[in-house]
């Protein structure tokens, strides 16, 4: 609990504004006060600042995104919160996992813009499953990319525990988003603005000092030197605020800053270093649920395949792009149209009986009216469903099947038999 004395008088109010930590007396632009983390001692709190820059960072190639769009073509103010391009504020807790939260926040934002879905991805998966051993003691943006390339899962499937002692357990979790590429952006105002405008929210590094714990609102400024130690997400900018400022997402909960967000003057606190874009791959946004056909010795003609198909984006399925693909004994693939059955989200198609023993393989494909595609089994695995039409047989030693044997004692395992093509 925070307690403070109330002092009246304009002189005190003026002094309170001028001498708040981090505010220039020439241009007061931000306000400090009690927050969710302001009472934590700096030596303890700094353990949460877990960004670790790689030793070879200066040699890594960077992309000047200003080549995508010129400064004159960019608006003076842009905020992805106004365009459904961000997700909710999270709290990393007592763990130096800001690098994970920044990366997840950036990918969630870009994927939401692409897929129109407000994802809630698992920061714990990034902490527990990255291949470099990053954890609550720190990490960098390449670790999340390795996880995202394989597939990011939902928070509800692998919840966050603010611990790096949680096993990587994603079995049974449906992949929500994959990252196709990780791009380092040149740290200039023009390049970062162009990247944010062209791709979406981006992760980046900054320098945090103790006064930032007490940030409540306004345009933060910090000129003193310091190491890059914290990771956040840039979601927009305002050229007209305090000479130009970034609009950013933090990971200290909603009781810090502007409900978890903050604004910071360009080029202050080393903001913009290690700016990173995670480009989302086309998502698995079409859910196809089916009961695969099983091997049978019954005479069924035709075989019917049924599937429930829906778009996670909440738009209709396109009947012209929804079909069953099958082949018999590795012959050429044949396409059959899937048709609505009249039941909610259910579609069906048929495969003709081959008339004899065979192996039948098939896949299901669908798309919605906004051209999002999906397949079952997962198209990435390049697999298919398979079943056999079993071989038929006759008990040919028993009349009246027309078979003759050389001796009453002849059996299938002994006797005199002739090897011929069966009928």
CSV table of N, CA and C in Angstrom, one decimal, residues 291-390:
chain,number,residue,atom,x,y,z
A,291,UNK,N,-13.7,-38.4,-39.1
A,291,UNK,CA,-13.4,-39.7,-38.6
A,291,UNK,C,-12.9,-40.5,-39.8
A,292,UNK,N,-11.6,-40.8,-39.9
A,292,UNK,CA,-11.0,-41.5,-41.0
A,292,UNK,C,-11.7,-42.9,-41.3
A,293,UNK,N,-11.8,-43.2,-42.5
A,293,UNK,CA,-12.4,-44.5,-42.9
A,293,UNK,C,-11.4,-45.6,-42.5
A,294,UNK,N,-11.9,-46.7,-42.1
A,294,UNK,CA,-11.0,-47.9,-41.7
A,294,UNK,C,-11.1,-49.0,-42.7
A,295,UNK,N,-10.1,-49.8,-42.7
A,295,UNK,CA,-10.0,-51.0,-43.6
A,295,UNK,C,-11.3,-51.9,-43.4
A,296,UNK,N,-11.8,-52.4,-44.5
A,296,UNK,CA,-13.1,-53.1,-44.4
A,296,UNK,C,-13.1,-54.3,-45.4
A,297,UNK,N,-13.8,-55.4,-45.1
A,297,UNK,CA,-14.0,-56.4,-46.0
A,297,UNK,C,-15.5,-56.5,-46.5
A,298,UNK,N,-16.2,-55.4,-46.2
A,298,UNK,CA,-17.6,-55.3,-46.6
A,298,UNK,C,-17.7,-54.7,-48.0
A,299,UNK,N,-18.7,-55.1,-48.7
A,299,UNK,CA,-19.0,-54.5,-50.0
A,299,UNK,C,-19.8,-53.2,-49.8
A,300,UNK,N,-19.0,-52.1,-49.9
A,300,UNK,CA,-19.6,-50.7,-49.7
A,300,UNK,C,-19.4,-49.9,-50.9
A,301,UNK,N,-20.4,-49.4,-51.5
A,301,UNK,CA,-20.3,-48.6,-52.7
A,301,UNK,C,-21.4,-47.6,-52.8
A,302,UNK,N,-21.0,-46.3,-52.7
A,302,UNK,CA,-19.6,-45.8,-52.6
A,302,UNK,C,-19.2,-45.7,-51.1
A,303,UNK,N,-17.9,-45.4,-50.8
A,303,UNK,CA,-17.5,-45.0,-49.5
A,303,UNK,C,-17.8,-43.5,-49.3
A,304,UNK,N,-18.4,-43.2,-48.1
A,304,UNK,CA,-18.7,-41.8,-47.9
A,304,UNK,C,-17.8,-41.2,-46.8
A,305,UNK,N,-17.2,-40.1,-47.1
A,305,UNK,CA,-16.4,-39.3,-46.2
A,305,UNK,C,-17.1,-38.1,-45.7
A,306,UNK,N,-17.2,-38.0,-44.4
A,306,UNK,CA,-17.9,-36.8,-43.8
A,306,UNK,C,-16.9,-36.0,-43.0
A,307,UNK,N,-17.0,-34.7,-42.9
A,307,UNK,CA,-16.1,-33.8,-42.2
A,307,UNK,C,-16.8,-32.6,-41.7
A,308,UNK,N,-16.5,-32.1,-40.5
A,308,UNK,CA,-16.9,-30.8,-40.0
A,308,UNK,C,-15.8,-29.8,-40.4
A,309,UNK,N,-16.2,-28.7,-41.1
A,309,UNK,CA,-15.3,-27.7,-41.6
A,309,UNK,C,-15.8,-26.3,-41.2
A,310,UNK,N,-14.9,-25.6,-40.6
A,310,UNK,CA,-15.2,-24.2,-40.2
A,310,UNK,C,-14.0,-23.3,-40.3
A,311,UNK,N,-14.2,-22.0,-40.5
A,311,UNK,CA,-13.1,-21.0,-40.5
A,311,UNK,C,-13.0,-20.4,-39.1
A,312,UNK,N,-11.8,-20.3,-38.6
A,312,UNK,CA,-11.6,-19.7,-37.3
A,312,UNK,C,-11.8,-18.2,-37.4
A,313,UNK,N,-11.7,-17.6,-38.6
A,313,UNK,CA,-12.0,-16.2,-38.8
A,313,UNK,C,-13.5,-15.8,-38.8
A,314,UNK,N,-14.3,-16.9,-38.7
A,314,UNK,CA,-15.7,-16.6,-38.6
A,314,UNK,C,-16.4,-16.2,-39.9
A,315,UNK,N,-15.8,-16.6,-41.0
A,315,UNK,CA,-16.4,-16.3,-42.3
A,315,UNK,C,-16.8,-17.6,-43.0
A,316,UNK,N,-17.7,-17.5,-44.0
A,316,UNK,CA,-18.3,-18.8,-44.6
A,316,UNK,C,-17.2,-19.6,-45.4
A,317,UNK,N,-17.4,-20.9,-45.4
A,317,UNK,CA,-16.6,-21.7,-46.2
A,317,UNK,C,-17.0,-21.6,-47.7
A,318,UNK,N,-16.0,-21.6,-48.6
A,318,UNK,CA,-16.2,-21.4,-50.0
A,318,UNK,C,-16.5,-22.8,-50.6
A,319,UNK,N,-17.7,-23.1,-51.1
A,319,UNK,CA,-17.9,-24.4,-51.7
A,319,UNK,C,-17.2,-24.7,-52.9
A,320,UNK,N,-16.8,-23.7,-53.7
A,320,UNK,CA,-16.0,-24.0,-54.9
A,320,UNK,C,-14.6,-24.4,-54.6
A,321,UNK,N,-14.1,-24.2,-53.4
A,321,UNK,CA,-12.7,-24.5,-53.1
A,321,UNK,C,-12.6,-25.6,-52.0
A,322,UNK,N,-13.7,-26.3,-51.8
A,322,UNK,CA,-13.7,-27.3,-50.8
A,322,UNK,C,-14.0,-28.7,-51.5
A,323,UNK,N,-13.0,-29.6,-51.3
A,323,UNK,CA,-13.1,-30.8,-52.1
A,323,UNK,C,-12.3,-32.0,-51.4
A,324,UNK,N,-12.6,-33.2,-51.8
A,324,UNK,CA,-11.9,-34.4,-51.4
A,324,UNK,C,-11.0,-34.8,-52.6
A,325,UNK,N,-9.8,-35.2,-52.2
A,325,UNK,CA,-8.9,-35.7,-53.2
A,325,UNK,C,-8.5,-37.2,-52.8
A,326,UNK,N,-8.6,-38.1,-53.8
A,326,UNK,CA,-8.4,-39.5,-53.5
A,326,UNK,C,-7.7,-40.2,-54.6
A,327,UNK,N,-7.0,-41.3,-54.3
A,327,UNK,CA,-6.4,-42.2,-55.4
A,327,UNK,C,-6.5,-43.6,-54.9
A,328,UNK,N,-6.5,-44.5,-55.9
A,328,UNK,CA,-6.6,-46.0,-55.6
A,328,UNK,C,-5.4,-46.7,-56.1
A,329,UNK,N,-4.7,-47.4,-55.2
A,329,UNK,CA,-3.5,-48.1,-55.5
A,329,UNK,C,-2.5,-47.2,-56.2
A,330,UNK,N,-2.3,-46.0,-55.7
A,330,UNK,CA,-1.3,-45.1,-56.1
A,330,UNK,C,-1.4,-44.7,-57.6
A,331,UNK,N,-2.6,-44.7,-58.1
A,331,UNK,CA,-2.9,-44.2,-59.4
A,331,UNK,C,-3.0,-42.7,-59.3
A,332,UNK,N,-3.4,-42.1,-60.4
A,332,UNK,CA,-3.5,-40.6,-60.4
A,332,UNK,C,-4.6,-40.1,-59.4
A,333,UNK,N,-4.4,-38.9,-58.8
A,333,UNK,CA,-5.3,-38.4,-57.9
A,333,UNK,C,-6.6,-37.9,-58.6
A,334,UNK,N,-7.7,-38.1,-58.0
A,334,UNK,CA,-9.0,-37.7,-58.5
A,334,UNK,C,-9.6,-36.8,-57.5
A,335,UNK,N,-10.3,-35.7,-58.0
A,335,UNK,CA,-10.9,-34.8,-57.1
A,335,UNK,C,-12.5,-35.0,-57.1
A,336,UNK,N,-13.1,-34.9,-55.9
A,336,UNK,CA,-14.5,-35.1,-55.8
A,336,UNK,C,-15.0,-33.9,-54.9
A,337,UNK,N,-16.1,-33.3,-55.3
A,337,UNK,CA,-16.6,-32.1,-54.6
A,337,UNK,C,-17.2,-32.5,-53.3
A,338,UNK,N,-16.9,-31.7,-52.3
A,338,UNK,CA,-17.6,-31.8,-51.0
A,338,UNK,C,-18.9,-31.0,-51.0
A,339,UNK,N,-19.9,-31.6,-50.5
A,339,UNK,CA,-21.2,-30.9,-50.5
A,339,UNK,C,-21.7,-30.8,-49.0
A,340,UNK,N,-22.4,-29.7,-48.7
A,340,UNK,CA,-23.0,-29.6,-47.4
A,340,UNK,C,-24.1,-30.7,-47.2
A,341,UNK,N,-24.1,-31.3,-46.0
A,341,UNK,CA,-25.1,-32.3,-45.7
A,341,UNK,C,-26.4,-31.8,-45.1
A,342,UNK,N,-26.4,-30.5,-44.7
A,342,UNK,CA,-27.6,-29.9,-44.1
A,342,UNK,C,-27.4,-29.8,-42.6
A,343,UNK,N,-26.4,-30.5,-42.0
A,343,UNK,CA,-26.1,-30.4,-40.6
A,343,UNK,C,-25.0,-29.3,-40.5
A,344,UNK,N,-25.0,-28.6,-39.3
A,344,UNK,CA,-24.1,-27.5,-39.1
A,344,UNK,C,-22.6,-27.8,-39.4
A,345,UNK,N,-22.0,-27.1,-40.3
A,345,UNK,CA,-20.6,-27.2,-40.6
A,345,UNK,C,-20.2,-28.6,-41.2
A,346,UNK,N,-21.2,-29.4,-41.5
A,346,UNK,CA,-20.8,-30.8,-42.0
A,346,UNK,C,-20.9,-30.8,-43.5
A,347,UNK,N,-19.8,-31.5,-44.1
A,347,UNK,CA,-19.7,-31.7,-45.6
A,347,UNK,C,-19.4,-33.2,-45.8
A,348,UNK,N,-19.8,-33.6,-47.1
A,348,UNK,CA,-19.5,-35.0,-47.4
A,348,UNK,C,-19.1,-35.2,-48.9
A,349,UNK,N,-18.4,-36.2,-49.2
A,349,UNK,CA,-18.1,-36.6,-50.6
A,349,UNK,C,-18.0,-38.1,-50.6
A,350,UNK,N,-18.0,-38.7,-51.8
A,350,UNK,CA,-17.9,-40.2,-51.9
A,350,UNK,C,-16.7,-40.6,-52.7
A,351,UNK,N,-16.3,-41.8,-52.4
A,351,UNK,CA,-15.2,-42.5,-53.2
A,351,UNK,C,-15.8,-43.8,-53.7
A,352,UNK,N,-15.7,-44.1,-55.0
A,352,UNK,CA,-16.3,-45.3,-55.5
A,352,UNK,C,-15.5,-46.6,-55.1
A,353,UNK,N,-16.3,-47.6,-54.9
A,353,UNK,CA,-15.6,-48.9,-54.5
A,353,UNK,C,-14.8,-49.4,-55.7
A,354,UNK,N,-13.6,-49.8,-55.6
A,354,UNK,CA,-12.8,-50.2,-56.7
A,354,UNK,C,-13.2,-51.6,-57.3
A,355,UNK,N,-14.1,-52.3,-56.6
A,355,UNK,CA,-14.5,-53.6,-57.1
A,355,UNK,C,-13.6,-54.7,-56.8
A,356,UNK,N,-12.6,-54.5,-56.0
A,356,UNK,CA,-11.7,-55.6,-55.7
A,356,UNK,C,-10.7,-55.1,-54.6
A,357,UNK,N,-9.8,-55.9,-54.2
A,357,UNK,CA,-8.8,-55.5,-53.2
A,357,UNK,C,-8.0,-54.3,-53.6
A,358,UNK,N,-7.9,-53.3,-52.7
A,358,UNK,CA,-7.2,-52.1,-53.1
A,358,UNK,C,-6.8,-51.3,-51.8
A,359,UNK,N,-5.9,-50.4,-52.0
A,359,UNK,CA,-5.6,-49.4,-51.0
A,359,UNK,C,-6.0,-48.0,-51.5
A,360,UNK,N,-6.8,-47.4,-50.6
A,360,UNK,CA,-7.4,-46.1,-51.0
A,360,UNK,C,-6.8,-45.0,-50.1
A,361,UNK,N,-6.3,-43.9,-50.7
A,361,UNK,CA,-5.7,-42.8,-49.9
A,361,UNK,C,-6.6,-41.6,-50.3
A,362,UNK,N,-6.7,-40.7,-49.3
A,362,UNK,CA,-7.5,-39.5,-49.5
A,362,UNK,C,-7.1,-38.3,-48.6
A,363,UNK,N,-7.4,-37.1,-49.0
A,363,UNK,CA,-7.1,-35.9,-48.2
A,363,UNK,C,-8.4,-35.0,-48.4
A,364,UNK,N,-8.5,-34.1,-47.5
A,364,UNK,CA,-9.7,-33.1,-47.5
A,364,UNK,C,-9.1,-31.7,-47.5
A,365,UNK,N,-9.7,-30.9,-48.4
A,365,UNK,CA,-9.2,-29.6,-48.6
A,365,UNK,C,-10.3,-28.6,-48.5
A,366,UNK,N,-10.1,-27.4,-47.9
A,366,UNK,CA,-11.2,-26.4,-47.8
A,366,UNK,C,-10.6,-25.0,-47.8
A,367,UNK,N,-11.4,-24.1,-48.1
A,367,UNK,CA,-11.0,-22.6,-48.0
A,367,UNK,C,-12.2,-21.8,-47.6
A,368,UNK,N,-12.0,-20.7,-47.0
A,368,UNK,CA,-13.1,-19.8,-46.8
A,368,UNK,C,-13.2,-18.7,-47.9
A,369,UNK,N,-14.2,-17.9,-47.8
A,369,UNK,CA,-14.5,-16.9,-48.8
A,369,UNK,C,-13.4,-15.8,-48.9
A,370,UNK,N,-12.5,-15.8,-47.9
A,370,UNK,CA,-11.4,-14.8,-47.9
A,370,UNK,C,-10.1,-15.5,-48.2
A,371,UNK,N,-10.2,-16.7,-48.8
A,371,UNK,CA,-9.1,-17.5,-49.3
A,371,UNK,C,-8.1,-18.0,-48.3
A,372,UNK,N,-8.5,-18.2,-47.0
A,372,UNK,CA,-7.7,-18.9,-46.1
A,372,UNK,C,-7.9,-20.4,-46.4
A,373,UNK,N,-6.8,-21.2,-46.3
A,373,UNK,CA,-6.9,-22.6,-46.8
A,373,UNK,C,-6.5,-23.5,-45.6
A,374,UNK,N,-7.0,-24.7,-45.7
A,374,UNK,CA,-6.7,-25.7,-44.7
A,374,UNK,C,-6.8,-27.1,-45.3
A,375,UNK,N,-6.2,-28.1,-44.7
A,375,UNK,CA,-6.2,-29.4,-45.2
A,375,UNK,C,-6.2,-30.4,-44.0
A,376,UNK,N,-6.7,-31.6,-44.3
A,376,UNK,CA,-6.6,-32.7,-43.3
A,376,UNK,C,-6.3,-34.0,-44.1
A,377,UNK,N,-5.2,-34.7,-43.6
A,377,UNK,CA,-4.4,-34.3,-42.5
A,377,UNK,C,-3.6,-33.0,-42.8
A,378,UNK,N,-2.9,-32.5,-41.8
A,378,UNK,CA,-2.1,-31.3,-41.9
A,378,UNK,C,-1.3,-31.2,-43.2
A,379,UNK,N,-1.6,-30.2,-44.0
A,379,UNK,CA,-0.9,-30.1,-45.3
A,379,UNK,C,0.6,-30.0,-45.2
A,380,UNK,N,1.1,-29.5,-44.0
A,380,UNK,CA,2.5,-29.4,-43.8
A,380,UNK,C,3.2,-30.7,-43.8
A,381,UNK,N,2.5,-31.7,-43.2
A,381,UNK,CA,3.1,-33.1,-43.1
A,381,UNK,C,3.1,-33.9,-44.4
A,382,UNK,N,2.4,-33.4,-45.4
A,382,UNK,CA,2.3,-34.1,-46.7
A,382,UNK,C,1.8,-35.5,-46.5
A,383,UNK,N,0.9,-35.7,-45.6
A,383,UNK,CA,0.4,-37.1,-45.4
A,383,UNK,C,-1.0,-37.2,-45.9
A,384,UNK,N,-1.6,-38.4,-45.8
A,384,UNK,CA,-3.0,-38.6,-46.2
A,384,UNK,C,-3.6,-39.7,-45.4
A,385,UNK,N,-4.9,-39.7,-45.4
A,385,UNK,CA,-5.7,-40.8,-44.8
A,385,UNK,C,-5.6,-42.1,-45.7
A,386,UNK,N,-5.6,-43.3,-45.1
A,386,UNK,CA,-5.5,-44.5,-46.0
A,386,UNK,C,-6.3,-45.6,-45.3
A,387,UNK,N,-6.9,-46.4,-46.2
A,387,UNK,CA,-7.6,-47.6,-45.7
A,387,UNK,C,-7.6,-48.6,-46.9
A,388,UNK,N,-7.8,-49.9,-46.5
A,388,UNK,CA,-7.7,-51.0,-47.5
A,388,UNK,C,-9.1,-51.5,-47.7
A,389,UNK,N,-9.4,-51.9,-48.9
A,389,UNK,CA,-10.5,-52.7,-49.2
A,389,UNK,C,-10.0,-54.1,-49.2
A,390,UNK,N,-10.4,-54.9,-48.2
A,390,UNK,CA,-9.7,-56.2,-47.9
A,390,UNK,C,-9.9,-57.2,-49.0
